[in-house]
CSV table of C-alpha atoms in Angstrom, one decimal:
chain,number,residue,atom,x,y,z
A,13,UNK,CA,-18.8,69.7,89.1
A,14,UNK,CA,-19.7,68.8,85.4
A,15,UNK,CA,-21.5,65.4,84.8
A,16,UNK,CA,-20.4,63.3,81.9
A,17,UNK,CA,-24.1,63.8,79.9
A,18,UNK,CA,-21.9,66.9,78.3
A,19,UNK,CA,-19.9,66.4,75.4
A,20,UNK,CA,-16.6,67.1,76.3
A,21,UNK,CA,-13.7,64.5,75.7
A,22,UNK,CA,-11.1,64.6,78.8
A,23,UNK,CA,-7.6,64.6,77.7
A,24,UNK,CA,-5.5,61.6,78.6
A,25,UNK,CA,-2.4,61.4,81.0
A,26,UNK,CA,0.0,60.8,77.6
A,27,UNK,CA,-1.4,63.9,75.6
A,28,UNK,CA,-1.1,65.8,78.7
A,29,UNK,CA,2.7,64.7,79.6
A,30,UNK,CA,3.6,65.1,75.6
A,31,UNK,CA,1.9,69.1,75.5
A,32,UNK,CA,3.8,69.6,79.3
A,33,UNK,CA,7.0,68.3,77.7
A,34,UNK,CA,6.7,70.4,74.4
A,35,UNK,CA,5.9,73.7,76.6
A,36,UNK,CA,9.1,72.7,78.7
A,37,UNK,CA,11.1,72.6,75.2
A,38,UNK,CA,9.8,75.9,74.5
A,39,UNK,CA,10.2,77.3,77.6
A,40,UNK,CA,14.1,76.1,77.8
A,41,UNK,CA,14.9,77.0,74.2
A,42,UNK,CA,13.5,81.0,74.8
A,43,UNK,CA,15.2,81.1,78.3
A,44,UNK,CA,18.6,79.9,76.8
A,45,UNK,CA,19.8,83.2,76.2
A,46,UNK,CA,19.2,84.1,79.8
A,47,UNK,CA,21.0,80.7,80.9
A,48,UNK,CA,24.0,80.9,79.1
A,49,UNK,CA,25.3,83.7,81.3
A,50,UNK,CA,24.2,82.2,84.5
A,51,UNK,CA,25.8,79.5,83.8
A,52,UNK,CA,29.0,81.2,82.8
A,53,UNK,CA,28.6,83.4,86.1
A,54,UNK,CA,28.4,79.9,88.2
A,55,UNK,CA,31.9,78.7,86.8
A,56,UNK,CA,33.9,81.3,86.9
A,57,UNK,CA,32.2,83.5,90.0
A,58,UNK,CA,30.4,80.7,92.2
A,59,UNK,CA,29.7,83.6,94.8
A,60,UNK,CA,27.9,86.1,93.2
A,61,UNK,CA,24.7,86.6,94.4
A,62,UNK,CA,22.7,85.5,91.2
A,63,UNK,CA,24.4,81.9,91.9
A,64,UNK,CA,24.9,81.5,95.0
A,65,UNK,CA,22.5,79.9,97.3
A,66,UNK,CA,19.7,81.8,98.7
A,67,UNK,CA,16.9,79.5,99.9
A,68,UNK,CA,17.8,76.2,100.7
A,69,UNK,CA,19.5,74.8,97.6
A,70,UNK,CA,17.9,77.3,95.0
A,71,UNK,CA,20.0,80.2,94.1
A,72,UNK,CA,18.5,83.9,92.9
A,73,UNK,CA,18.6,82.6,89.5
A,74,UNK,CA,16.7,79.3,90.1
A,75,UNK,CA,13.7,81.3,91.3
A,76,UNK,CA,13.8,83.4,88.5
A,77,UNK,CA,13.6,81.0,86.2
A,78,UNK,CA,10.8,79.6,88.2
A,79,UNK,CA,9.2,82.6,88.2
A,80,UNK,CA,9.6,83.1,84.4
A,81,UNK,CA,7.6,79.3,83.9
A,82,UNK,CA,5.1,79.8,85.9
A,83,UNK,CA,4.3,83.0,84.5
A,84,UNK,CA,4.1,81.4,81.2
A,85,UNK,CA,2.0,78.3,82.4
A,86,UNK,CA,-0.6,81.0,84.6
A,87,UNK,CA,-0.8,83.7,81.8
A,88,UNK,CA,-1.1,81.4,79.0
A,89,UNK,CA,-3.5,79.3,80.6
A,90,UNK,CA,-6.0,82.2,82.0
A,91,UNK,CA,-6.1,84.3,79.3
A,92,UNK,CA,-6.7,81.5,76.5
A,93,UNK,CA,-7.4,78.4,78.1
A,94,UNK,CA,-4.4,76.8,77.0
A,95,UNK,CA,-0.4,76.8,76.3
A,96,UNK,CA,1.2,76.7,73.3
A,97,UNK,CA,2.0,72.9,73.7
A,98,UNK,CA,-1.9,72.4,74.3
A,99,UNK,CA,-2.5,74.4,71.6
A,100,UNK,CA,-0.6,71.8,69.4
A,101,UNK,CA,-2.4,68.8,70.7
A,102,UNK,CA,-5.5,70.4,70.4
A,103,UNK,CA,-6.4,70.7,74.1
A,104,UNK,CA,-7.3,73.4,76.9
A,105,UNK,CA,-7.8,73.7,80.5
A,106,UNK,CA,-11.5,74.4,82.0
A,107,UNK,CA,-13.2,74.7,85.4
A,108,UNK,CA,-14.8,71.5,86.1
A,109,UNK,CA,-17.6,73.7,87.1
A,110,UNK,CA,-19.7,75.4,84.2
A,111,UNK,CA,-18.3,79.0,84.5
A,112,UNK,CA,-15.1,80.9,83.6
A,113,UNK,CA,-12.0,80.3,86.1
A,114,UNK,CA,-10.8,82.9,88.1
A,115,UNK,CA,-7.1,84.1,88.0
A,116,UNK,CA,-6.1,82.9,91.5
A,117,UNK,CA,-7.6,79.4,90.2
A,118,UNK,CA,-5.1,78.7,87.8
A,119,UNK,CA,-2.5,80.5,89.8
A,120,UNK,CA,-2.8,77.9,92.3
A,121,UNK,CA,-2.9,75.2,89.8
A,122,UNK,CA,0.0,76.3,88.0
A,123,UNK,CA,2.1,76.6,91.0
A,124,UNK,CA,1.3,75.0,94.6
A,125,UNK,CA,-0.9,72.4,92.8
A,126,UNK,CA,1.8,71.2,90.2
A,127,UNK,CA,4.2,71.5,93.5
A,128,UNK,CA,2.1,68.9,95.2
A,129,UNK,CA,1.5,66.8,92.2
A,130,UNK,CA,5.3,66.2,91.7
A,131,UNK,CA,6.0,65.8,95.8
A,132,UNK,CA,5.3,62.2,95.7
A,133,UNK,CA,7.4,60.5,92.7
A,134,UNK,CA,5.0,62.2,90.3
A,135,UNK,CA,1.7,60.6,91.4
A,136,UNK,CA,-0.5,64.0,91.4
A,137,UNK,CA,0.1,63.5,87.6
A,138,UNK,CA,0.0,59.4,87.8
A,139,UNK,CA,-3.6,59.5,89.0
A,140,UNK,CA,-5.1,61.2,85.7
A,141,UNK,CA,-4.9,57.9,84.2
A,142,UNK,CA,-7.5,56.4,86.5
A,143,UNK,CA,-9.7,59.1,87.2
A,144,UNK,CA,-12.8,59.1,84.9
A,145,UNK,CA,-12.4,62.8,83.9
A,146,UNK,CA,-8.6,62.4,83.6
A,147,UNK,CA,-7.7,65.0,86.5
A,148,UNK,CA,-5.0,65.0,88.1
A,149,UNK,CA,-4.1,66.4,91.9
A,150,UNK,CA,-3.5,69.8,90.6
A,151,UNK,CA,-6.7,69.7,88.8
A,152,UNK,CA,-8.9,68.4,91.9
A,153,UNK,CA,-7.1,71.3,93.9
A,154,UNK,CA,-7.9,73.7,91.2
A,155,UNK,CA,-11.5,72.5,90.4
A,156,UNK,CA,-10.1,72.3,86.5
A,157,UNK,CA,-9.9,69.7,84.1
A,158,UNK,CA,-8.2,69.4,80.5
A,159,UNK,CA,-10.6,68.5,77.3
A,160,UNK,CA,-10.1,68.4,73.2
A,161,UNK,CA,-11.2,71.5,71.8
A,162,UNK,CA,-13.9,69.4,70.1
A,163,UNK,CA,-16.9,67.6,71.4
A,164,UNK,CA,-18.1,64.4,71.0
A,165,UNK,CA,-21.3,64.4,68.7
A,166,UNK,CA,-24.1,62.6,69.8
A,167,UNK,CA,-26.7,61.4,67.2
A,168,UNK,CA,-30.7,60.7,68.4
A,169,UNK,CA,-33.6,59.4,66.4
A,170,UNK,CA,-36.1,62.1,65.6
A,171,UNK,CA,-39.8,62.3,64.7
A,172,UNK,CA,-41.3,64.6,62.4
A,173,UNK,CA,-44.9,65.2,61.6
A,174,UNK,CA,-46.1,66.8,58.4
A,175,UNK,CA,-49.6,66.2,56.7
A,176,UNK,CA,-50.8,63.6,58.7
A,177,UNK,CA,-47.4,61.7,58.3
A,178,UNK,CA,-44.5,61.3,60.8
A,179,UNK,CA,-40.7,59.8,59.6
A,180,UNK,CA,-38.5,58.4,62.1
A,181,UNK,CA,-34.7,58.8,61.5
A,182,UNK,CA,-32.8,56.2,63.1
A,183,UNK,CA,-29.3,54.5,62.2
A,184,UNK,CA,-30.0,55.9,58.4
A,185,UNK,CA,-33.0,53.8,58.1
A,186,UNK,CA,-36.4,56.0,57.8
A,187,UNK,CA,-39.8,54.8,58.9
A,188,UNK,CA,-42.9,56.4,57.2
A,189,UNK,CA,-46.0,56.2,59.2
A,190,UNK,CA,-49.1,56.7,56.8
A,191,UNK,CA,-52.3,58.0,57.9
A,192,UNK,CA,-54.0,54.5,57.5
A,193,UNK,CA,-51.9,53.2,60.4
A,194,UNK,CA,-49.2,51.3,58.5
A,195,UNK,CA,-45.6,51.6,58.6
A,196,UNK,CA,-43.6,51.5,55.7
A,197,UNK,CA,-39.5,50.6,56.1
A,198,UNK,CA,-37.3,52.3,53.6
A,199,UNK,CA,-33.6,51.4,53.8
A,200,UNK,CA,-32.0,52.8,50.8
A,201,UNK,CA,-34.5,50.3,48.9
A,202,UNK,CA,-36.3,52.0,45.9
A,203,UNK,CA,-40.0,51.4,45.6
A,204,UNK,CA,-43.4,53.1,45.8
A,205,UNK,CA,-44.4,53.9,49.0
A,206,UNK,CA,-48.5,55.5,49.3
A,207,UNK,CA,-49.0,58.6,50.6
A,208,UNK,CA,-45.6,59.8,50.6
A,209,UNK,CA,-44.6,63.5,50.6
């Protein structure tokens, strides 16, 4: 698993929800051309095989819409790391281990993992708000997490030695260590510094 020593910024619950709702709006608009004829078929011919209940309360049309929606999430996530909604919010799915995820992991995440996350009042999604890495149940099961595409910038102080002098850059202040052992601090002030470069 990744530890918190890397520079990843984990995407929280609300930005992920916004990306998901954006994706669902895009899918709804694209599938509208298919849904309208199915809707008219359901009104005028309720016994048509396309709209008649096939498995439990799901018709062939419902199963087709689910497969198309899952295909959108699986293919875009596997090949690009993010869907259109995630791209708009500058977030992406990565493997929680330092490797590229497999197709099966993404397929599992976007189908069975999402189903389990929704089962009990969407608790699988809600736990992302309490997790340190903002992972939902479907993330835990598929060993993935969602991060921002940019990284945190961490600045450390550095010591540079040149001609028997060392300079320490730390938080905007500059320390000169002269060869005689004295230390002169320069913090944006003007002045003479002996043995400077």
